[in-house]
PDB file of C-alpha atoms in Angstrom:
ATOM      1  CA  MET T   1      99.096 -33.113  42.878  1.00  0.00           C
ATOM      2  CA  SER T   2      99.026 -36.244  45.202  1.00  0.00           C
ATOM      3  CA  LYS T   3      96.832 -39.046  44.116  1.00  0.00           C
ATOM      4  CA  SER T   4      94.531 -38.638  46.841  1.00  0.00           C
ATOM      5  CA  SER T   5      93.473 -35.167  45.985  1.00  0.00           C
ATOM      6  CA  SER T   6      92.653 -36.208  42.312  1.00  0.00           C
ATOM      7  CA  ALA T   7      89.989 -38.816  43.362  1.00  0.00           C
ATOM      8  CA  SER T   8      86.735 -39.168  45.277  1.00  0.00           C
ATOM      9  CA  SER T   9      87.290 -40.243  48.789  1.00  0.00           C
ATOM     10  CA  PRO T  10      85.024 -43.230  49.926  1.00  0.00           C
ATOM     11  CA  MET T  11      82.938 -41.038  52.067  1.00  0.00           C
ATOM     12  CA  ASP T  12      82.345 -38.749  48.660  1.00  0.00           C
ATOM     13  CA  CYS T  13      81.099 -41.994  47.008  1.00  0.00           C
ATOM     14  CA  ILE T  14      78.957 -42.980  49.771  1.00  0.00           C
ATOM     15  CA  GLU T  15      77.474 -39.490  50.047  1.00  0.00           C
ATOM     16  CA  ASN T  16      76.891 -39.359  46.194  1.00  0.00           C
ATOM     17  CA  ALA T  17      75.089 -43.134  46.343  1.00  0.00           C
ATOM     18  CA  ALA T  18      73.018 -41.860  49.259  1.00  0.00           C
ATOM     19  CA  THR T  19      72.097 -38.601  47.412  1.00  0.00           C
ATOM     20  CA  ALA T  20      71.226 -40.672  44.220  1.00  0.00           C
ATOM     21  CA  LEU T  21      69.047 -43.372  46.414  1.00  0.00           C
ATOM     22  CA  ALA T  22      67.265 -40.465  48.062  1.00  0.00           C
ATOM     23  CA  ASP T  23      66.553 -38.839  44.623  1.00  0.00           C
ATOM     24  CA  ALA T  24      65.207 -42.205  43.323  1.00  0.00           C
ATOM     25  CA  THR T  25      63.252 -42.631  46.420  1.00  0.00           C
ATOM     26  CA  ASN T  26      61.905 -39.263  46.152  1.00  0.00           C
ATOM     27  CA  THR T  27      60.574 -39.927  42.627  1.00  0.00           C
ATOM     28  CA  MET T  28      59.405 -43.300  43.377  1.00  0.00           C
ATOM     29  CA  ASN T  29      57.194 -41.896  46.001  1.00  0.00           C
ATOM     30  CA  ALA T  30      56.064 -39.001  43.888  1.00  0.00           C
ATOM     31  CA  ASN T  31      55.100 -41.566  41.297  1.00  0.00           C
ATOM     32  CA  ILE T  32      53.304 -43.536  43.795  1.00  0.00           C
ATOM     33  CA  GLU T  33      51.529 -40.346  45.337  1.00  0.00           C
ATOM     34  CA  ARG T  34      50.392 -39.588  41.618  1.00  0.00           C
ATOM     35  CA  GLU T  35      49.110 -43.303  41.300  1.00  0.00           C
ATOM     36  CA  ALA T  36      47.488 -43.391  44.458  1.00  0.00           C
ATOM     37  CA  ASP T  37      45.627 -40.044  43.886  1.00  0.00           C
ATOM     38  CA  ALA T  38      44.729 -41.200  40.341  1.00  0.00           C
ATOM     39  CA  LEU T  39      43.583 -44.455  41.839  1.00  0.00           C
ATOM     40  CA  ALA T  40      41.484 -42.684  44.517  1.00  0.00           C
ATOM     41  CA  LYS T  41      39.948 -40.394  42.007  1.00  0.00           C
ATOM     42  CA  ALA T  42      39.130 -43.551  39.754  1.00  0.00           C
ATOM     43  CA  THR T  43      37.602 -45.256  42.739  1.00  0.00           C
ATOM     44  CA  GLU T  44      35.349 -42.107  43.594  1.00  0.00           C
ATOM     45  CA  ARG T  45      34.343 -41.992  40.034  1.00  0.00           C
ATOM     46  CA  MET T  46      33.487 -45.606  40.175  1.00  0.00           C
ATOM     47  CA  LYS T  47      31.544 -44.889  43.330  1.00  0.00           C
ATOM     48  CA  LEU T  48      29.578 -42.176  42.090  1.00  0.00           C
ATOM     49  CA  LYS T  49      28.722 -44.160  38.851  1.00  0.00           C
ATOM     50  CA  ALA T  50      27.484 -46.926  41.103  1.00  0.00           C
ATOM     51  CA  SER T  51      25.511 -44.462  42.988  1.00  0.00           C
ATOM     52  CA  GLU T  52      23.902 -43.225  39.939  1.00  0.00           C
ATOM     53  CA  LEU T  53      23.269 -46.534  38.574  1.00  0.00           C
ATOM     54  CA  GLU T  54      21.844 -47.783  41.931  1.00  0.00           C
ATOM     55  CA  ALA T  55      19.688 -44.594  41.730  1.00  0.00           C
ATOM     56  CA  LYS T  56      18.495 -45.456  38.282  1.00  0.00           C
ATOM     57  CA  GLU T  57      17.838 -48.838  39.230  1.00  0.00           C
ATOM     58  CA  ALA T  58      15.825 -47.885  42.099  1.00  0.00           C
ATOM     59  CA  HIS T  59      13.905 -45.472  39.959  1.00  0.00           C
ATOM     60  CA  TRP T  60      13.018 -48.035  37.305  1.00  0.00           C
ATOM     61  CA  LEU T  61      12.022 -50.391  39.994  1.00  0.00           C
ATOM     62  CA  GLU T  62       9.777 -47.889  41.396  1.00  0.00           C
ATOM     63  CA  LEU T  63       8.290 -46.950  37.948  1.00  0.00           C
ATOM     64  CA  GLU T  64       7.900 -50.906  37.490  1.00  0.00           C
ATOM     65  CA  ARG T  65       6.082 -51.097  40.707  1.00  0.00           C
ATOM     66  CA  ARG T  66       3.951 -48.289  39.910  1.00  0.00           C
ATOM     67  CA  VAL T  67       3.015 -49.683  36.525  1.00  0.00           C
ATOM     68  CA  GLN T  68       2.322 -53.133  38.052  1.00  0.00           C
ATOM     69  CA  ALA T  69       0.189 -51.289  40.398  1.00  0.00           C
ATOM     70  CA  ASN T  70      -1.862 -49.489  37.753  1.00  0.00           C
ATOM     71  CA  LEU T  71      -2.308 -52.515  35.606  1.00  0.00           C
ATOM     72  CA  ALA T  72      -3.446 -54.432  38.406  1.00  0.00           C
ATOM     73  CA  ASP T  73      -6.104 -51.719  39.430  1.00  0.00           C
ATOM     74  CA  ALA T  74      -7.311 -51.244  35.708  1.00  0.00           C
ATOM     75  CA  PRO T  75     -10.756 -52.918  35.123  1.00  0.00           C
ATOM     76  CA  LYS T  76     -11.013 -56.201  33.505  1.00  0.00           C
ATOM     77  CA  MET T  77     -12.907 -55.058  30.916  1.00  0.00           C
ATOM     78  CA  VAL T  78     -11.794 -52.092  28.663  1.00  0.00           C
ATOM     79  CA  THR T  79     -13.710 -49.701  26.361  1.00  0.00           C
ATOM     80  CA  LEU T  80     -12.033 -48.055  23.548  1.00  0.00           C
ATOM     81  CA  ASN T  81     -13.458 -45.439  21.344  1.00  0.00           C
ATOM     82  CA  VAL T  82     -11.798 -45.939  18.050  1.00  0.00           C
ATOM     83  CA  GLY T  83     -12.645 -43.140  15.705  1.00  0.00           C
ATOM     84  CA  GLY T  84     -16.050 -42.932  17.150  1.00  0.00           C
ATOM     85  CA  SER T  85     -16.801 -46.628  17.196  1.00  0.00           C
ATOM     86  CA  LEU T  86     -16.609 -48.542  20.693  1.00  0.00           C
ATOM     87  CA  PHE T  87     -14.986 -51.904  21.096  1.00  0.00           C
ATOM     88  CA  THR T  88     -15.100 -53.584  24.576  1.00  0.00           C
ATOM     89  CA  THR T  89     -12.223 -56.378  25.196  1.00  0.00           C
ATOM     90  CA  SER T  90     -10.888 -57.747  28.198  1.00  0.00           C
ATOM     91  CA  LYS T  91      -7.337 -55.960  30.034  1.00  0.00           C
ATOM     92  CA  GLU T  92      -5.650 -59.344  29.310  1.00  0.00           C
ATOM     93  CA  THR T  93      -6.333 -59.143  25.624  1.00  0.00           C
ATOM     94  CA  LEU T  94      -5.122 -55.614  25.396  1.00  0.00           C
ATOM     95  CA  LEU T  95      -1.715 -56.738  27.307  1.00  0.00           C
ATOM     96  CA  ARG T  96      -1.036 -59.629  25.559  1.00  0.00           C
ATOM     97  CA  VAL T  97       2.044 -57.849  23.613  1.00  0.00           C
ATOM     98  CA  GLU T  98       4.528 -56.669  26.079  1.00  0.00           C
ATOM     99  CA  GLY T  99       5.603 -52.975  25.753  1.00  0.00           C
ATOM    100  CA  SER T 100       2.609 -52.100  23.031  1.00  0.00           C
ATOM    101  CA  TYR T 101       0.914 -48.734  23.632  1.00  0.00           C
ATOM    102  CA  PHE T 102      -1.986 -50.522  25.639  1.00  0.00           C
ATOM    103  CA  HIS T 103       0.715 -51.352  28.221  1.00  0.00           C
ATOM    104  CA  ALA T 104       1.464 -47.642  28.446  1.00  0.00           C
ATOM    105  CA  MET T 105      -2.153 -46.542  28.227  1.00  0.00           C
ATOM    106  CA  LEU T 106      -3.178 -48.729  31.234  1.00  0.00           C
ATOM    107  CA  GLY T 107      -0.006 -48.732  33.251  1.00  0.00           C
ATOM    108  CA  SER T 108       1.432 -45.434  33.236  1.00  0.00           C
ATOM    109  CA  GLY T 109      -1.191 -43.808  35.134  1.00  0.00           C
ATOM    110  CA  HIS T 110      -1.178 -40.761  32.631  1.00  0.00           C
ATOM    111  CA  TRP T 111      -4.171 -41.961  30.684  1.00  0.00           C
ATOM    112  CA  LYS T 112      -7.823 -41.500  31.886  1.00  0.00           C
ATOM    113  CA  PRO T 113     -10.920 -42.818  30.112  1.00  0.00           C
ATOM    114  CA  ASP T 114     -12.748 -39.858  28.186  1.00  0.00           C
ATOM    115  CA  TYR T 115     -16.533 -39.370  27.780  1.00  0.00           C
ATOM    116  CA  GLY T 116     -18.524 -42.775  28.229  1.00  0.00           C
ATOM    117  CA  ASN T 117     -15.484 -44.212  30.237  1.00  0.00           C
ATOM    118  CA  ALA T 118     -13.940 -45.167  27.019  1.00  0.00           C
ATOM    119  CA  TYR T 119     -10.192 -44.536  25.947  1.00  0.00           C
ATOM    120  CA  PHE T 120     -10.222 -42.326  22.543  1.00  0.00           C
ATOM    121  CA  LEU T 121      -7.820 -43.962  19.944  1.00  0.00           C
ATOM    122  CA  ASP T 122      -7.836 -41.445  16.689  1.00  0.00           C
ATOM    123  CA  LEU T 123      -7.278 -44.476  14.455  1.00  0.00           C
ATOM    124  CA  HIS T 124      -9.136 -46.226  11.275  1.00  0.00           C
ATOM    125  CA  ASP T 125     -12.094 -47.713  12.976  1.00  0.00           C
ATOM    126  CA  PRO T 126     -13.153 -50.442  10.421  1.00  0.00           C
ATOM    127  CA  MET T 127      -9.756 -52.149  10.666  1.00  0.00           C
ATOM    128  CA  PHE T 128      -9.761 -52.134  14.756  1.00  0.00           C
ATOM    129  CA  ASP T 129     -11.508 -55.648  14.773  1.00  0.00           C
ATOM    130  CA  ARG T 130      -8.394 -57.179  13.038  1.00  0.00           C
ATOM    131  CA  VAL T 131      -6.084 -55.541  15.477  1.00  0.00           C
ATOM    132  CA  LEU T 132      -8.161 -57.145  18.375  1.00  0.00           C
ATOM    133  CA  THR T 133      -8.197 -60.357  16.389  1.00  0.00           C
ATOM    134  CA  PHE T 134      -4.432 -60.169  16.140  1.00  0.00           C
ATOM    135  CA  LEU T 135      -3.960 -59.694  19.770  1.00  0.00           C
ATOM    136  CA  CYS T 136      -6.116 -62.848  20.558  1.00  0.00           C
ATOM    137  CA  THR T 137      -4.383 -65.034  17.823  1.00  0.00           C
ATOM    138  CA  ASN T 138      -1.140 -63.538  16.893  1.00  0.00           C
ATOM    139  CA  LYS T 139      -2.309 -63.409  13.361  1.00  0.00           C
ATOM    140  CA  LEU T 140      -2.770 -60.547  11.378  1.00  0.00           C
ATOM    141  CA  TRP T 141      -5.605 -61.427   8.909  1.00  0.00           C
ATOM    142  CA  LEU T 142      -5.482 -59.475   5.451  1.00  0.00           C
ATOM    143  CA  ASP T 143      -8.274 -61.372   3.713  1.00  0.00           C
ATOM    144  CA  GLY T 144     -10.675 -59.315   1.633  1.00  0.00           C
ATOM    145  CA  LEU T 145      -8.589 -55.905   2.411  1.00  0.00           C
ATOM    146  CA  THR T 146      -8.219 -53.207  -0.384  1.00  0.00           C
ATOM    147  CA  LYS T 147      -4.436 -51.745  -0.649  1.00  0.00           C
ATOM    148  CA  PHE T 148      -5.855 -48.560   1.297  1.00  0.00           C
ATOM    149  CA  GLU T 149      -7.362 -50.840   4.051  1.00  0.00           C
ATOM    150  CA  GLU T 150      -4.226 -52.756   4.383  1.00  0.00           C
ATOM    151  CA  THR T 151      -2.255 -49.874   4.613  1.00  0.00           C
ATOM    152  CA  GLU T 152      -4.639 -48.247   7.174  1.00  0.00           C
ATOM    153  CA  LEU T 153      -4.364 -51.508   9.063  1.00  0.00           C
ATOM    154  CA  ARG T 154      -0.417 -51.362   9.287  1.00  0.00           C
ATOM    155  CA  THR T 155      -0.495 -47.809  10.202  1.00  0.00           C
ATOM    156  CA  SER T 156      -2.656 -48.772  13.275  1.00  0.00           C
ATOM    157  CA  MET T 157      -0.549 -51.580  14.312  1.00  0.00           C
ATOM    158  CA  LYS T 158       2.488 -49.328  14.059  1.00  0.00           C
ATOM    159  CA  TYR T 159       0.883 -46.669  15.910  1.00  0.00           C
ATOM    160  CA  LEU T 160      -0.208 -49.316  18.783  1.00  0.00           C
ATOM    161  CA  GLN T 161       3.529 -50.544  18.641  1.00  0.00           C
ATOM    162  CA  LEU T 162       2.167 -53.881  17.590  1.00  0.00           C
ATOM    163  CA  ALA T 163       4.973 -55.525  15.507  1.00  0.00           C
ATOM    164  CA  CYS T 164       3.196 -56.907  12.222  1.00  0.00           C
ATOM    165  CA  PRO T 165       4.279 -60.581  11.915  1.00  0.00           C
ATOM    166  CA  PHE T 166       5.949 -61.774   8.742  1.00  0.00           C
ATOM    167  CA  ALA T 167       3.368 -62.478   6.074  1.00  0.00           C
ATOM    168  CA  LEU T 168       4.399 -64.955   3.510  1.00  0.00           C
ATOM    169  CA  SER T 169       2.508 -64.565   0.069  1.00  0.00           C
ATOM    170  CA  TRP T 170       2.974 -65.787  -3.406  1.00  0.00           C
ATOM    171  CA  ASN T 171       5.107 -63.812  -5.634  1.00  0.00           C
ATOM    172  CA  ILE T 172       3.596 -62.424  -8.645  1.00  0.00           C
ATOM    173  CA  SER T 173       6.942 -62.073 -10.344  1.00  0.00           C
ATOM    174  CA  ALA T 174       7.507 -65.946 -10.035  1.00  0.00           C
ATOM    175  CA  CYS T 175       3.792 -66.873 -11.118  1.00  0.00           C
ATOM    176  CA  SER T 176       3.491 -68.884 -14.331  1.00  0.00           C
ATOM    177  CA  HIS T 177       0.873 -67.917 -17.114  1.00  0.00           C
ATOM    178  CA  ARG T 178      -2.588 -69.161 -16.151  1.00  0.00           C
ATOM    179  CA  THR T 179      -1.892 -69.054 -12.309  1.00  0.00           C
ATOM    180  CA  ASP T 180      -4.061 -66.468 -10.794  1.00  0.00           C
ATOM    181  CA  LEU T 181      -3.176 -64.939  -7.442  1.00  0.00           C
ATOM    182  CA  SER T 182      -5.888 -63.368  -5.188  1.00  0.00           C
ATOM    183  CA  ASN T 183      -6.755 -62.960  -1.474  1.00  0.00           C
ATOM    184  CA  GLY T 184      -3.794 -60.450  -0.860  1.00  0.00           C
ATOM    185  CA  MET T 185      -1.563 -62.860  -2.856  1.00  0.00           C
ATOM    186  CA  GLN T 186      -2.452 -65.558  -0.474  1.00  0.00           C
ATOM    187  CA  THR T 187      -4.346 -67.799  -2.717  1.00  0.00           C
ATOM    188  CA  ALA T 188      -3.174 -69.181  -6.133  1.00  0.00           C
ATOM    189  CA  THR T 189      -5.777 -70.658  -8.671  1.00  0.00           C
ATOM    190  CA  ARG T 190      -5.431 -72.412 -11.647  1.00  0.00           C
ATOM    191  CA  THR T 191      -8.696 -72.192 -13.519  1.00  0.00           C
ATOM    192  CA  LYS T 192      -8.378 -73.897 -16.764  1.00  0.00           C
ATOM    193  CA  LEU T 193      -7.000 -77.320 -18.249  1.00  0.00           C
ATOM    194  CA  ASN T 194      -4.247 -76.702 -20.518  1.00  0.00           C
ATOM    195  CA  ARG T 195      -1.397 -79.115 -20.859  1.00  0.00           C
ATOM    196  CA  SER T 196       0.861 -76.779 -22.636  1.00  0.00           C
ATOM    197  CA  TYR T 197       1.410 -74.911 -19.386  1.00  0.00           C
ATOM    198  CA  ILE T 198       2.335 -75.887 -15.883  1.00  0.00           C
ATOM    199  CA  GLY T 199       0.589 -73.938 -13.328  1.00  0.00           C
ATOM    200  CA  SER T 200       3.198 -72.817 -10.648  1.00  0.00           C
ATOM    201  CA  VAL T 201       4.012 -69.901  -8.201  1.00  0.00           C
ATOM    202  CA  SER T 202       6.741 -69.592  -5.540  1.00  0.00           C
ATOM    203  CA  GLY T 203       6.553 -67.736  -2.274  1.00  0.00           C
ATOM    204  CA  THR T 204       8.057 -64.335  -1.654  1.00  0.00           C
ATOM    205  CA  GLU T 205      10.647 -65.352   0.735  1.00  0.00           C
ATOM    206  CA  PRO T 206      12.580 -68.492   1.463  1.00  0.00           C
ATOM    207  CA  VAL T 207      11.292 -70.237   4.602  1.00  0.00           C
ATOM    208  CA  THR T 208      11.996 -73.388   6.719  1.00  0.00           C
ATOM    209  CA  SER T 209       8.392 -74.160   7.032  1.00  0.00           C
ATOM    210  CA  PHE T 210       5.169 -73.187   5.388  1.00  0.00           C
ATOM    211  CA  ASP T 211       1.410 -73.986   5.505  1.00  0.00           C
ATOM    212  CA  VAL T 212      -1.085 -74.335   2.898  1.00  0.00           C
ATOM    213  CA  CYS T 213      -4.874 -75.260   2.632  1.00  0.00           C
ATOM    214  CA  LEU T 214      -5.944 -77.239   0.018  1.00  0.00           C
ATOM    215  CA  ASP T 215      -8.937 -75.430  -1.429  1.00  0.00           C
ATOM    216  CA  GLU T 216      -9.576 -77.470  -4.557  1.00  0.00           C
ATOM    217  CA  ILE T 217      -6.869 -80.139  -5.750  1.00  0.00           C
ATOM    218  CA  GLY T 218      -6.707 -82.213  -9.021  1.00  0.00           C
ATOM    219  CA  LEU T 219      -4.332 -84.923 -10.300  1.00  0.00           C
ATOM    220  CA  ASN T 220      -0.704 -83.908 -10.198  1.00  0.00           C
ATOM    221  CA  HIS T 221      -0.577 -81.070  -7.864  1.00  0.00           C
ATOM    222  CA  TYR T 222       2.651 -80.671  -5.913  1.00  0.00           C
ATOM    223  CA  VAL T 223       3.451 -78.831  -2.825  1.00  0.00           C
ATOM    224  CA  VAL T 224       7.174 -78.211  -2.530  1.00  0.00           C
ATOM    225  CA  LEU T 225      10.078 -76.833  -1.020  1.00  0.00           C
ATOM    226  CA  SER T 226      12.664 -75.813  -3.658  1.00  0.00           C
ATOM    227  CA  ALA T 227      16.188 -74.445  -3.573  1.00  0.00           C
ATOM    228  CA  ARG T 228      15.299 -72.265  -6.918  1.00  0.00           C
ATOM    229  CA  SER T 229      14.576 -68.795  -6.300  1.00  0.00           C
ATOM    230  CA  SER T 230      11.777 -68.579  -9.016  1.00  0.00           C
ATOM    231  CA  TYR T 231       9.473 -70.576 -11.023  1.00  0.00           C
ATOM    232  CA  PRO T 232       7.566 -71.673 -13.324  1.00  0.00           C
ATOM    233  CA  PRO T 233       9.534 -75.147 -14.092  1.00  0.00           C
ATOM    234  CA  VAL T 234      10.846 -75.464 -17.651  1.00  0.00           C
ATOM    235  CA  GLY T 235       9.790 -78.660 -19.304  1.00  0.00           C
ATOM    236  CA  ASN T 236       8.642 -81.687 -17.524  1.00  0.00           C
ATOM    237  CA  GLY T 237      10.532 -82.471 -14.382  1.00  0.00           C
ATOM    238  CA  CYS T 238      13.747 -80.377 -14.679  1.00  0.00           C
ATOM    239  CA  ASN T 239      13.423 -78.546 -11.651  1.00  0.00           C
ATOM    240  CA  HIS T 240      14.956 -80.080  -8.190  1.00  0.00           C
ATOM    241  CA  GLY T 241      13.207 -79.824  -4.768  1.00  0.00           C
ATOM    242  CA  PHE T 242      11.279 -81.760  -2.299  1.00  0.00           C
ATOM    243  CA  PHE T 243       7.600 -82.555  -3.554  1.00  0.00           C
ATOM    244  CA  VAL T 244       4.656 -84.347  -2.276  1.00  0.00           C
ATOM    245  CA  ARG T 245       1.848 -85.159  -5.076  1.00  0.00           C
ATOM    246  CA  VAL T 246      -0.904 -84.420  -2.795  1.00  0.00           C
ATOM    247  CA  TYR T 247      -3.686 -86.614  -4.574  1.00  0.00           C
ATOM    248  CA  ASP T 248      -1.962 -89.928  -3.813  1.00  0.00           C
ATOM    249  CA  GLY T 249       0.733 -88.926  -1.273  1.00  0.00           C
ATOM    250  CA  TYR T 250       3.862 -89.602  -3.653  1.00  0.00           C
ATOM    251  CA  LYS T 251       7.109 -87.899  -2.952  1.00  0.00           C
ATOM    252  CA  SER T 252       9.417 -86.808  -5.623  1.00  0.00           C
ATOM    253  CA  SER T 253      12.622 -84.718  -6.173  1.00  0.00           C
ATOM    254  CA  HIS T 254      11.629 -83.789  -9.813  1.00  0.00           C
ATOM    255  CA  VAL T 255       8.375 -83.033 -11.298  1.00  0.00           C
ATOM    256  CA  ILE T 256       6.871 -86.078 -12.355  1.00  0.00           C
ATOM    257  CA  SER T 257      10.516 -87.838 -13.070  1.00  0.00           C
ATOM    258  CA  ASP T 258      10.807 -89.872  -9.981  1.00  0.00           C
ATOM    259  CA  ASP T 259       7.765 -90.179  -8.211  1.00  0.00           C
ATOM    260  CA  GLN T 260       7.837 -92.678  -5.392  1.00  0.00           C
ATOM    261  CA  PRO T 261       5.284 -93.943  -2.616  1.00  0.00           C
ATOM    262  CA  CYS T 262       5.642 -92.134   0.488  1.00  0.00           C
ATOM    263  CA  PHE T 263       2.256 -91.990   2.675  1.00  0.00           C
ATOM    264  CA  ASP T 264      -0.257 -94.542   2.473  1.00  0.00           C
ATOM    265  CA  PHE T 265      -3.185 -91.866   2.191  1.00  0.00           C
ATOM    266  CA  VAL T 266      -4.253 -89.230   0.056  1.00  0.00           C
ATOM    267  CA  PHE T 267      -4.667 -85.682   0.914  1.00  0.00           C
ATOM    268  CA  ALA T 268      -8.413 -84.241   0.443  1.00  0.00           C
ATOM    269  CA  HIS T 269      -9.983 -80.961  -0.281  1.00  0.00           C
ATOM    270  CA  GLY T 270      -9.711 -78.584   2.797  1.00  0.00           C
ATOM    271  CA  ASP T 271      -6.568 -80.381   4.103  1.00  0.00           C
ATOM    272  CA  ILE T 272      -3.746 -78.418   5.744  1.00  0.00           C
ATOM    273  CA  VAL T 273      -0.355 -79.376   4.340  1.00  0.00           C
ATOM    274  CA  THR T 274       2.895 -78.049   6.283  1.00  0.00           C
ATOM    275  CA  VAL T 275       6.303 -78.638   4.829  1.00  0.00           C
ATOM    276  CA  ARG T 276       9.002 -78.029   6.902  1.00  0.00           C
ATOM    277  CA  VAL T 277      12.936 -78.633   7.701  1.00  0.00           C
ATOM    278  CA  ALA T 278      13.836 -80.013  11.030  1.00  0.00           C
ATOM    279  CA  ASN T 279      16.894 -80.604  12.638  1.00  0.00           C
ATOM    280  CA  GLY T 280      18.749 -78.549   9.849  1.00  0.00           C
ATOM    281  CA  ASN T 281      18.564 -81.208   7.135  1.00  0.00           C
ATOM    282  CA  GLU T 282      15.393 -83.283   7.429  1.00  0.00           C
ATOM    283  CA  VAL T 283      12.405 -82.394   5.275  1.00  0.00           C
ATOM    284  CA  HIS T 284       9.032 -83.288   6.730  1.00  0.00           C
ATOM    285  CA  PHE T 285       5.344 -83.191   5.475  1.00  0.00           C
ATOM    286  CA  ASP T 286       2.348 -82.899   7.932  1.00  0.00           C
ATOM    287  CA  LYS T 287      -1.310 -83.146   7.401  1.00  0.00           C
ATOM    288  CA  ASN T 288      -3.544 -81.364   9.360  1.00  0.00           C
ATOM    289  CA  GLY T 289      -0.908 -80.981  12.005  1.00  0.00           C
ATOM    290  CA  GLU T 290       0.050 -84.609  12.049  1.00  0.00           C
ATOM    291  CA  ASP T 291       3.581 -85.002  11.507  1.00  0.00           C
ATOM    292  CA  LEU T 292       4.198 -87.883   8.760  1.00  0.00           C
ATOM    293  CA  GLY T 293       7.839 -88.266   9.369  1.00  0.00           C
ATOM    294  CA  ILE T 294      11.240 -87.633   7.654  1.00  0.00           C
ATOM    295  CA  ALA T 295      10.387 -87.605   3.573  1.00  0.00           C
ATOM    296  CA  PHE T 296      13.937 -86.302   2.435  1.00  0.00           C
ATOM    297  CA  LYS T 297      17.307 -85.524   3.859  1.00  0.00           C
ATOM    298  CA  VAL T 298      18.809 -82.279   2.544  1.00  0.00           C
ATOM    299  CA  ALA T 299      22.324 -83.182   1.125  1.00  0.00           C
ATOM    300  CA  ASP T 300      23.511 -79.572   1.397  1.00  0.00           C
ATOM    301  CA  PRO T 301      21.982 -78.005   4.559  1.00  0.00           C
ATOM    302  CA  THR T 302      23.581 -74.656   3.361  1.00  0.00           C
ATOM    303  CA  VAL T 303      20.635 -74.331   0.725  1.00  0.00           C
ATOM    304  CA  VAL T 304      18.153 -74.009   3.840  1.00  0.00           C
ATOM    305  CA  PRO T 305      15.905 -72.003   3.882  1.00  0.00           C
ATOM    306  CA  LEU T 306      14.155 -73.057   0.746  1.00  0.00           C
ATOM    307  CA  ASN T 307      11.436 -71.547  -1.264  1.00  0.00           C
ATOM    308  CA  PRO T 308       7.802 -72.640  -0.939  1.00  0.00           C
ATOM    309  CA  VAL T 309       6.174 -73.806  -4.135  1.00  0.00           C
ATOM    310  CA  VAL T 310       2.999 -74.995  -5.455  1.00  0.00           C
ATOM    311  CA  ILE T 311       2.840 -76.898  -8.851  1.00  0.00           C
ATOM    312  CA  MET T 312      -0.589 -77.459 -10.657  1.00  0.00           C
ATOM    313  CA  TYR T 313      -1.172 -79.485 -13.700  1.00  0.00           C
ATOM    314  CA  ASN T 314      -4.950 -79.397 -13.396  1.00  0.00           C
ATOM    315  CA  PRO T 315      -7.450 -76.848 -12.477  1.00  0.00           C
ATOM    316  CA  GLY T 316      -7.129 -76.389  -8.533  1.00  0.00           C
ATOM    317  CA  SER T 317      -6.439 -73.657  -5.950  1.00  0.00           C
ATOM    318  CA  VAL T 318      -4.330 -73.574  -2.847  1.00  0.00           C
ATOM    319  CA  THR T 319      -4.061 -70.945   0.069  1.00  0.00           C
ATOM    320  CA  LEU T 320      -1.144 -69.867   2.436  1.00  0.00           C
ATOM    321  CA  ILE T 321      -2.057 -69.888   5.894  1.00  0.00           C
ATOM    322  CA  PRO T 322      -0.376 -67.319   7.654  1.00  0.00           C
TER     323      PRO T 322
END
């Protein structure tokens, strides 16, 4: 066999290369077509999704427009029939909390007043005045309520979609001997003088600020922020914290052990004392809303928030202010 008959000719090589190139081109074109088709479908899905979102946005904008129109058309004074008792208040008061039941009642257009031009609410009417007070002040007053009444009030708040504010109270589990708690665990009272016992109580939660009213004060009464989670103190002065002795304005970091002048006046019966942490590590005391300046620097900011505490060596009474 001749050499030329056993090997591919140049023309055969060219034809084979052309065939391979054509196959590769066809494969590439097919891949491009598939990718283009997938991209086109994805684009259509995105357009459809965008169209759906635009439709939803238009729907919500229309709802919002109708709600605002209904709220604007609602009378300035609104009467509510709460369990048979009538309450009249301003529309502005009822709409103070965004997203509440009252927003839906006045804004949806689906509720209409009943007999006597009053909206009926099937709630516990003796507690409803406190709901209105909350809407006006953003404070939920629990003074004088039984456990049942407090439960009814909180149930009404939940039904009306009004979030109950956090209510700090004294912790009966961190309350010393001869310290009585009352007024829904808001008031701590020491009634008898007994130097064998230190009257003290800690709050239920750590905080960065709290307010107390000095109902009755005596010698060696302290208002405190403490890193300890429980009280009463043990012995004399072994508990670390940030103290102000209210009868003379002295401050200390341990009970009795290192009292030093801080404020050039005394606190009196009825004064509101605020203890707060500012700027992450500065402990301030306020008197009746007046900032008295930096009293302490917190060496370890990781201990913040701190526990509210009162310590009474003599008869007296203090009340947490919500």
